[in-house]
Short mmCIF file of N, CA, C and O in Angstrom, two decimals:
data_model
loop_
_atom_site.label_atom_id
_atom_site.label_comp_id
_atom_site.label_asym_id
_atom_site.label_seq_id
_atom_site.Cartn_x
_atom_site.Cartn_y
_atom_site.Cartn_z
N MET A 1 0.58 -1.30 0.09
CA MET A 1 0.09 0.08 0.19
C MET A 1 0.88 1.18 0.14
O MET A 1 1.84 1.60 0.67
N ASN A 2 0.64 2.21 -0.80
CA ASN A 2 1.45 3.72 -0.88
C ASN A 2 0.40 4.41 -0.86
O ASN A 2 -0.59 4.44 -2.08
N VAL A 3 0.64 5.95 0.14
CA VAL A 3 -0.61 6.64 0.10
C VAL A 3 0.36 8.06 0.46
O VAL A 3 0.93 8.05 1.25
N SER A 4 0.14 9.17 -0.80
CA SER A 4 0.54 10.03 -0.48
C SER A 4 -0.62 11.26 -0.91
O SER A 4 -1.16 11.16 -1.53
N GLY A 5 -0.19 11.95 0.20
CA GLY A 5 -0.77 13.34 -0.15
C GLY A 5 -2.48 12.82 1.09
O GLY A 5 -1.90 12.48 2.11
N GLU A 6 -3.32 13.73 0.48
CA GLU A 6 -4.28 13.94 1.27
C GLU A 6 -5.21 12.24 1.84
O GLU A 6 -5.11 11.58 0.72
N ASN A 7 -5.07 12.04 2.94
CA ASN A 7 -5.51 10.73 3.30
C ASN A 7 -6.42 11.78 4.89
O ASN A 7 -6.01 12.76 5.71
N ASP A 8 -7.03 10.20 5.61
CA ASP A 8 -8.01 10.37 6.59
C ASP A 8 -7.19 9.91 7.62
O ASP A 8 -7.75 9.76 9.05
N TYR A 9 -6.47 9.18 7.46
CA TYR A 9 -5.50 7.98 8.45
C TYR A 9 -5.23 9.57 9.93
O TYR A 9 -4.73 11.17 9.49
N VAL A 10 -5.44 9.09 11.06
CA VAL A 10 -4.97 9.70 12.17
C VAL A 10 -3.79 8.78 12.92
O VAL A 10 -3.87 7.64 13.25
N VAL A 11 -2.60 9.95 13.01
CA VAL A 11 -1.36 9.01 13.43
C VAL A 11 -1.00 9.83 15.02
O VAL A 11 -0.87 11.00 14.66
N TYR A 12 -0.55 9.04 15.78
CA TYR A 12 0.31 9.35 17.39
C TYR A 12 1.45 9.00 17.23
O TYR A 12 1.17 7.83 16.92
N MET A 13 2.61 10.06 17.89
CA MET A 13 3.39 9.52 18.77
C MET A 13 3.80 9.83 19.81
O MET A 13 3.34 11.19 20.15
N THR A 14 3.67 8.70 20.82
CA THR A 14 3.68 9.48 21.94
C THR A 14 5.11 9.12 23.30
O THR A 14 5.70 8.08 22.40
N GLU A 15 5.43 10.07 23.18
CA GLU A 15 6.51 9.89 24.66
C GLU A 15 5.98 9.75 25.83
O GLU A 15 5.41 10.03 26.26
N ILE A 16 6.55 8.56 26.66
CA ILE A 16 5.82 8.28 28.08
C ILE A 16 7.89 8.21 28.76
O ILE A 16 8.07 7.09 28.57
N GLY A 17 7.64 8.73 29.62
CA GLY A 17 8.26 8.24 30.97
C GLY A 17 7.68 7.45 31.98
O GLY A 17 6.54 7.83 32.54
N VAL A 18 8.76 6.84 32.11
CA VAL A 18 8.09 5.24 32.87
C VAL A 18 8.84 5.34 34.34
O VAL A 18 10.06 5.61 34.30
N GLN A 19 8.52 5.44 35.74
CA GLN A 19 8.95 5.45 36.64
C GLN A 19 9.91 4.08 37.12
O GLN A 19 10.08 3.17 36.04
N LEU A 20 11.07 5.09 37.49
CA LEU A 20 12.04 3.52 37.90
C LEU A 20 11.81 2.70 38.67
O LEU A 20 11.09 2.56 39.52
N GLY A 21 12.04 1.00 38.17
CA GLY A 21 11.50 -0.14 38.68
C GLY A 21 9.96 -0.39 38.27
O GLY A 21 9.16 -1.05 38.75
N LYS A 22 8.79 0.50 37.53
CA LYS A 22 7.88 0.43 36.94
C LYS A 22 7.80 -0.21 35.92
O LYS A 22 6.89 -0.45 35.18
N GLY A 23 8.68 -0.41 35.06
CA GLY A 23 8.91 -1.25 33.72
C GLY A 23 8.06 -1.99 33.03
O GLY A 23 7.56 -2.07 32.16
N ASP A 24 8.31 -3.03 33.73
CA ASP A 24 7.60 -4.13 33.72
C ASP A 24 6.17 -4.22 33.84
O ASP A 24 5.23 -4.65 32.84
N GLU A 25 5.91 -3.67 35.12
CA GLU A 25 4.67 -3.03 35.04
C GLU A 25 3.92 -2.63 33.73
O GLU A 25 2.69 -2.58 33.58
N PHE A 26 4.28 -1.63 33.66
CA PHE A 26 3.85 -0.44 32.42
C PHE A 26 3.78 -1.20 31.19
O PHE A 26 2.74 -1.36 30.57
N ALA A 27 4.91 -2.04 30.59
CA ALA A 27 5.04 -2.96 29.95
C ALA A 27 3.76 -3.79 29.35
O ALA A 27 3.26 -4.23 28.46
N ASN A 28 3.53 -4.61 30.85
CA ASN A 28 2.63 -5.57 30.73
C ASN A 28 1.08 -4.98 30.26
O ASN A 28 0.11 -5.40 29.65
N GLY A 29 1.11 -3.63 31.19
CA GLY A 29 -0.22 -2.88 30.26
C GLY A 29 -0.69 -2.68 29.51
O GLY A 29 -1.36 -2.72 28.41
N VAL A 30 0.65 -2.15 28.44
CA VAL A 30 0.55 -1.47 27.51
C VAL A 30 0.38 -2.80 26.25
O VAL A 30 -0.41 -2.98 25.35
N LEU A 31 0.63 -4.18 26.48
CA LEU A 31 1.19 -5.18 25.93
C LEU A 31 -0.69 -5.54 25.54
O LEU A 31 -1.11 -6.21 24.72
N LYS A 32 -1.10 -5.98 26.76
CA LYS A 32 -2.43 -5.94 27.18
C LYS A 32 -3.88 -5.42 26.59
O LYS A 32 -4.49 -5.51 25.65
N GLU A 33 -3.13 -3.98 26.24
CA GLU A 33 -4.08 -3.11 25.52
C GLU A 33 -3.81 -2.96 24.45
O GLU A 33 -5.33 -3.25 23.86
N MET A 34 -3.13 -2.95 23.67
CA MET A 34 -2.76 -2.99 22.31
C MET A 34 -2.96 -4.71 21.62
O MET A 34 -3.71 -4.20 20.69
N LYS A 35 -2.75 -5.43 22.43
CA LYS A 35 -3.42 -6.95 21.84
C LYS A 35 -4.97 -6.68 22.03
O LYS A 35 -5.69 -6.97 20.61
N ALA A 36 -5.29 -6.38 22.75
CA ALA A 36 -7.27 -6.44 23.29
C ALA A 36 -7.59 -5.15 21.62
O ALA A 36 -8.46 -5.65 21.02
N ALA A 37 -6.83 -4.02 21.49
CA ALA A 37 -6.70 -3.49 20.64
C ALA A 37 -7.10 -4.13 19.22
O ALA A 37 -7.93 -3.46 18.18
N VAL A 38 -6.24 -4.50 18.86
CA VAL A 38 -5.56 -5.14 17.52
C VAL A 38 -6.71 -6.06 17.09
O VAL A 38 -7.20 -6.23 15.87
N GLU A 39 -7.06 -6.82 18.17
CA GLU A 39 -8.20 -7.87 17.93
C GLU A 39 -9.15 -7.56 17.74
O GLU A 39 -10.37 -8.05 17.27
N LYS A 40 -9.89 -6.53 18.68
CA LYS A 40 -11.00 -5.64 18.69
C LYS A 40 -11.63 -5.04 17.95
O LYS A 40 -13.09 -4.72 17.33
N GLU A 41 -10.81 -3.92 17.44
CA GLU A 41 -11.02 -2.72 16.65
C GLU A 41 -10.78 -2.90 15.47
O GLU A 41 -9.62 -3.02 14.74
N VAL A 42 -11.81 -2.59 14.43
CA VAL A 42 -11.42 -2.50 12.96
C VAL A 42 -10.72 -1.58 12.53
O VAL A 42 -9.66 -1.20 11.77
N GLY A 43 -11.06 -0.02 13.26
CA GLY A 43 -10.25 0.93 12.57
C GLY A 43 -8.55 1.35 13.15
O GLY A 43 -7.80 2.36 12.36
N ILE A 44 -8.09 0.40 13.80
CA ILE A 44 -6.70 0.37 13.94
C ILE A 44 -5.94 -0.10 13.03
O ILE A 44 -5.99 -1.58 12.57
N MET A 45 -5.03 0.66 12.63
CA MET A 45 -4.08 0.31 11.06
C MET A 45 -2.47 -0.55 11.71
O MET A 45 -2.43 -1.39 11.49
N VAL A 46 -2.06 0.34 12.47
CA VAL A 46 -0.91 0.11 13.42
C VAL A 46 -0.53 0.31 14.66
O VAL A 46 -1.25 1.76 15.22
N MET A 47 -0.17 -0.38 15.90
CA MET A 47 0.12 -0.16 16.90
C MET A 47 1.72 -0.83 17.51
O MET A 47 2.18 -2.04 17.35
N ILE A 48 2.63 0.14 17.64
CA ILE A 48 3.97 -0.30 17.76
C ILE A 48 4.25 0.57 19.18
O ILE A 48 4.11 1.61 19.43
N ALA A 49 5.23 -0.04 20.49
CA ALA A 49 5.75 0.66 21.45
C ALA A 49 6.74 0.00 21.74
O ALA A 49 7.16 -1.52 21.46
N GLY A 50 7.78 0.48 22.08
CA GLY A 50 9.01 0.07 22.73
C GLY A 50 10.05 1.25 23.39
O GLY A 50 9.16 2.49 23.42
N THR A 51 10.88 0.83 23.61
CA THR A 51 11.69 1.64 24.71
C THR A 51 13.06 2.39 23.58
O THR A 51 13.16 1.79 22.99
N VAL A 52 13.14 3.27 24.16
CA VAL A 52 14.37 4.14 23.37
C VAL A 52 15.39 3.33 23.77
O VAL A 52 15.81 2.77 25.05
N MET A 53 16.18 2.71 23.08
CA MET A 53 17.64 2.13 22.85
C MET A 53 18.52 2.75 24.50
O MET A 53 18.71 3.67 24.02
N ASN A 54 18.73 1.51 25.25
CA ASN A 54 19.90 2.09 26.47
C ASN A 54 19.29 2.97 27.51
O ASN A 54 19.66 3.95 28.52
N GLN A 55 17.87 3.16 26.86
CA GLN A 55 17.13 4.62 28.00
C GLN A 55 15.71 3.44 28.58
O GLN A 55 14.57 3.39 28.03
N PRO A 56 15.46 2.59 29.25
CA PRO A 56 14.67 1.38 29.67
C PRO A 56 12.90 1.98 30.60
O PRO A 56 12.39 1.68 29.94
N ASN A 57 13.05 3.61 30.67
CA ASN A 57 12.39 3.69 31.37
C ASN A 57 11.92 5.03 30.20
O ASN A 57 10.38 5.59 30.35
N GLU A 58 12.30 5.17 29.44
CA GLU A 58 11.79 6.25 27.69
C GLU A 58 11.24 5.42 27.17
O GLU A 58 11.81 4.76 26.09
N TRP A 59 9.96 4.94 26.88
CA TRP A 59 8.90 4.56 25.84
C TRP A 59 8.29 5.33 24.70
O TRP A 59 8.02 6.56 25.06
N LEU A 60 8.33 5.01 23.82
CA LEU A 60 7.99 5.73 22.38
C LEU A 60 6.68 4.42 21.95
O LEU A 60 6.92 3.63 21.94
N SER A 61 5.93 5.33 21.14
CA SER A 61 4.21 4.28 21.08
C SER A 61 4.25 5.05 19.56
O SER A 61 4.28 6.27 19.66
N LEU A 62 3.40 4.17 18.24
CA LEU A 62 3.72 5.05 17.25
C LEU A 62 1.84 3.70 16.87
O LEU A 62 1.88 3.09 17.21
N GLU A 63 0.82 4.73 16.58
CA GLU A 63 -0.27 4.09 16.59
C GLU A 63 -1.21 5.01 15.38
O GLU A 63 -1.13 6.42 15.14
N VAL A 64 -1.44 4.12 14.57
CA VAL A 64 -2.28 5.27 12.90
C VAL A 64 -3.50 4.09 13.28
O VAL A 64 -3.83 2.92 13.14
N TYR A 65 -4.35 4.95 12.81
CA TYR A 65 -6.16 4.96 12.72
C TYR A 65 -6.45 4.97 11.70
O TYR A 65 -5.94 5.94 10.72
N GLN A 66 -7.47 4.62 10.96
CA GLN A 66 -8.21 4.76 9.29
C GLN A 66 -8.60 6.29 9.65
O GLN A 66 -8.02 6.69 8.72
N ASN A 67 -8.97 7.17 10.58
CA ASN A 67 -9.89 7.73 10.41
C ASN A 67 -10.00 8.58 12.24
O ASN A 67 -9.66 7.78 12.81
N LYS A 68 -10.63 9.66 12.26
CA LYS A 68 -10.46 10.38 13.24
C LYS A 68 -12.17 9.68 14.27
O LYS A 68 -11.67 9.59 15.45
N ASP A 69 -13.07 9.11 13.24
CA ASP A 69 -13.97 8.09 13.98
C ASP A 69 -13.30 7.14 14.93
O ASP A 69 -13.67 6.24 15.94
N ALA A 70 -12.55 6.49 14.19
CA ALA A 70 -11.56 4.72 14.29
C ALA A 70 -11.12 5.42 16.03
O ALA A 70 -10.86 4.97 16.95
N TYR A 71 -10.45 6.18 15.78
CA TYR A 71 -9.33 7.58 17.44
C TYR A 71 -10.65 7.22 18.45
O TYR A 71 -10.03 7.22 19.69
N GLN A 72 -11.41 8.24 18.16
CA GLN A 72 -12.09 8.17 19.14
C GLN A 72 -12.90 7.12 19.75
O GLN A 72 -13.08 6.90 21.12
N LYS A 73 -13.18 6.15 18.64
CA LYS A 73 -13.99 5.04 19.19
C LYS A 73 -12.86 4.34 20.10
O LYS A 73 -12.95 3.43 20.93
N HIS A 74 -11.53 4.31 20.19
CA HIS A 74 -10.54 3.87 20.73
C HIS A 74 -10.52 4.12 22.10
O HIS A 74 -10.32 3.68 23.17
N LEU A 75 -10.54 5.23 22.10
CA LEU A 75 -10.57 6.36 23.48
C LEU A 75 -11.26 5.64 24.17
O LEU A 75 -11.26 5.80 25.73
N GLU A 76 -12.89 5.24 23.73
CA GLU A 76 -13.68 5.10 24.68
C GLU A 76 -13.72 3.23 25.28
O GLU A 76 -14.51 3.08 25.41
N THR A 77 -12.96 2.44 24.38
CA THR A 77 -13.27 1.43 24.55
C THR A 77 -12.57 0.85 26.39
O THR A 77 -12.18 1.64 26.71
N LYS A 78 -13.39 0.11 26.84
CA LYS A 78 -12.99 -0.73 28.24
C LYS A 78 -11.31 -0.85 28.02
O LYS A 78 -10.99 -0.73 29.11
N HIS A 79 -10.83 -1.18 27.06
CA HIS A 79 -9.50 -1.72 27.12
C HIS A 79 -8.63 -0.56 27.56
O HIS A 79 -7.47 -0.88 27.86
N PHE A 80 -8.56 0.44 27.03
CA PHE A 80 -8.01 1.37 26.44
C PHE A 80 -8.08 2.04 28.13
O PHE A 80 -7.37 2.41 29.04
N LYS A 81 -9.43 2.54 28.68
CA LYS A 81 -9.17 2.78 29.96
C LYS A 81 -8.96 2.07 31.16
O LYS A 81 -8.42 2.44 31.97
N ARG A 82 -8.99 0.53 30.98
CA ARG A 82 -8.38 -0.05 31.64
C ARG A 82 -6.76 0.02 31.85
O ARG A 82 -6.39 0.18 32.89
N TYR A 83 -5.93 0.11 30.60
CA TYR A 83 -4.82 0.43 30.27
C TYR A 83 -4.36 1.66 31.07
O TYR A 83 -3.35 1.81 31.94
N LEU A 84 -5.33 2.91 30.67
CA LEU A 84 -4.95 3.76 31.68
C LEU A 84 -4.97 3.88 33.08
O LEU A 84 -4.05 4.18 34.15
N GLU A 85 -6.09 3.62 33.77
CA GLU A 85 -6.13 2.98 35.06
C GLU A 85 -4.78 2.39 35.60
O GLU A 85 -4.19 2.37 36.73
N ALA A 86 -4.83 0.75 35.00
CA ALA A 86 -3.92 0.30 35.15
C ALA A 86 -2.00 0.81 35.08
O ALA A 86 -1.25 0.37 36.28
N THR A 87 -1.53 1.80 34.64
CA THR A 87 -0.37 2.08 34.22
C THR A 87 -0.05 3.89 34.92
O THR A 87 0.47 4.32 35.08
N LYS A 88 -1.15 3.96 35.71
CA LYS A 88 -1.18 5.70 35.94
C LYS A 88 -0.62 5.61 37.02
O LYS A 88 0.25 6.85 36.84
N PHE A 89 0.10 5.02 37.96
CA PHE A 89 1.44 5.01 38.89
C PHE A 89 2.44 5.04 38.07
O PHE A 89 3.79 5.08 38.74
N CYS A 90 2.38 4.26 36.83
CA CYS A 90 3.98 3.96 36.67
C CYS A 90 4.53 4.85 35.86
O CYS A 90 5.83 5.61 35.48
N VAL A 91 3.07 6.01 35.52
CA VAL A 91 3.90 7.16 34.22
C VAL A 91 4.08 8.44 34.91
O VAL A 91 3.69 9.22 35.53
N GLU A 92 5.56 8.91 34.80
CA GLU A 92 6.00 10.38 35.20
C GLU A 92 5.54 11.43 34.25
O GLU A 92 5.36 12.71 34.66
N SER A 93 5.38 10.85 33.23
CA SER A 93 5.76 12.28 31.65
C SER A 93 5.16 11.62 30.37
O SER A 93 5.22 10.38 30.34
N LYS A 94 4.22 12.52 29.95
CA LYS A 94 3.49 12.15 28.71
C LYS A 94 3.37 13.24 27.84
O LYS A 94 3.06 14.17 28.02
N GLY A 95 4.08 12.95 26.51
CA GLY A 95 3.78 13.94 25.45
C GLY A 95 3.54 12.99 24.39
O GLY A 95 3.63 11.94 23.87
N LEU A 96 1.91 13.76 23.63
CA LEU A 96 1.37 13.13 22.67
C LEU A 96 1.15 13.82 21.71
O LEU A 96 1.15 15.45 21.54
N HIS A 97 1.91 13.40 20.60
CA HIS A 97 1.74 14.31 19.41
C HIS A 97 1.15 13.40 17.82
O HIS A 97 1.34 12.71 17.63
N LEU A 98 0.63 14.35 17.39
CA LEU A 98 0.01 14.36 16.05
C LEU A 98 0.80 14.85 14.87
O LEU A 98 1.20 15.45 14.84
N LEU A 99 0.79 13.12 14.42
CA LEU A 99 2.00 13.61 13.05
C LEU A 99 0.68 13.85 12.22
O LEU A 99 -0.24 13.49 11.55
N LYS A 100 1.15 14.51 10.80
CA LYS A 100 0.35 15.08 9.39
C LYS A 100 0.96 14.07 8.82
O LYS A 100 1.86 13.59 8.63
N SER A 101 0.32 12.82 8.18
CA SER A 101 0.59 11.62 7.76
C SER A 101 0.30 11.77 6.00
O SER A 101 -0.62 11.15 5.59
N ASP A 102 1.57 12.79 5.51
CA ASP A 102 1.67 13.49 4.42
C ASP A 102 2.04 12.05 3.23
O ASP A 102 1.48 11.74 2.05
N PHE A 103 2.81 10.52 3.72
CA PHE A 103 3.14 9.79 3.21
C PHE A 103 3.54 8.38 3.95
O PHE A 103 3.40 8.52 4.92
N VAL A 104 2.47 7.49 3.17
CA VAL A 104 2.36 6.38 4.11
C VAL A 104 2.39 5.31 3.31
O VAL A 104 1.77 5.06 2.33
N SER A 105 3.59 4.23 3.81
CA SER A 105 3.72 3.14 2.79
C SER A 105 4.04 1.50 3.77
O SER A 105 4.70 1.87 4.72
N ASP A 106 3.60 0.72 3.03
CA ASP A 106 3.98 -0.65 3.27
C ASP A 106 3.64 -2.05 2.56
O ASP A 106 3.42 -1.51 1.65
N GLN A 107 4.10 -2.66 2.81
CA GLN A 107 4.07 -4.21 2.32
C GLN A 107 3.16 -5.18 2.55
O GLN A 107 3.18 -5.82 1.96
N GLY A 108 2.41 -4.61 3.51
CA GLY A 108 0.87 -5.30 3.52
C GLY A 108 1.06 -6.78 5.02
O GLY A 108 0.49 -7.24 5.45
N GLN A 109 2.55 -6.43 5.41
CA GLN A 109 2.95 -7.85 6.15
C GLN A 109 3.23 -7.06 7.87
O GLN A 109 3.53 -7.28 8.76
N ILE A 110 2.62 -5.53 8.11
CA ILE A 110 2.79 -5.03 9.16
C ILE A 110 1.80 -5.57 10.61
O ILE A 110 2.37 -5.55 11.35
N PHE A 111 0.70 -6.42 10.03
CA PHE A 111 0.18 -6.96 10.91
C PHE A 111 0.52 -8.47 11.67
O PHE A 111 -0.33 -9.24 12.14
N TYR A 112 1.63 -8.61 11.21
CA TYR A 112 2.40 -9.93 12.12
C TYR A 112 1.43 -10.01 13.13
O TYR A 112 2.08 -9.39 14.46
N ARG A 113 1.59 -11.27 13.56
CA ARG A 113 0.93 -11.55 15.11
C ARG A 113 1.50 -13.09 15.27
O ARG A 113 1.19 -14.11 14.46
N PRO A 114 1.89 -13.05 16.30
CA PRO A 114 2.63 -14.53 16.61
C PRO A 114 1.82 -15.70 17.11
O PRO A 114 0.85 -15.10 17.51
#
């Protein structure tokens, strides 16, 4: 798939600072939420999360939704609200960046599920 120019995608890059010693707890919450979201929600195209190399308490996530409606529906799901509640004592800081998706390209294999 290749998309160049106007599209309805909603793309967020999130930076999350996790408290020392809370990385495993946060990772567990993120994994459960993302797994549920991808399995249950139609409008999610991509969800990726990981730590910054050599900075285990600095997390980044990239999420791509088909459109604003899919993103809004995601925010109202039980699994997303459960994730926020489960990780609220792990997070020290959060930066949410809405990206303009000028160019999107993939080979159709991004949805690998082990």
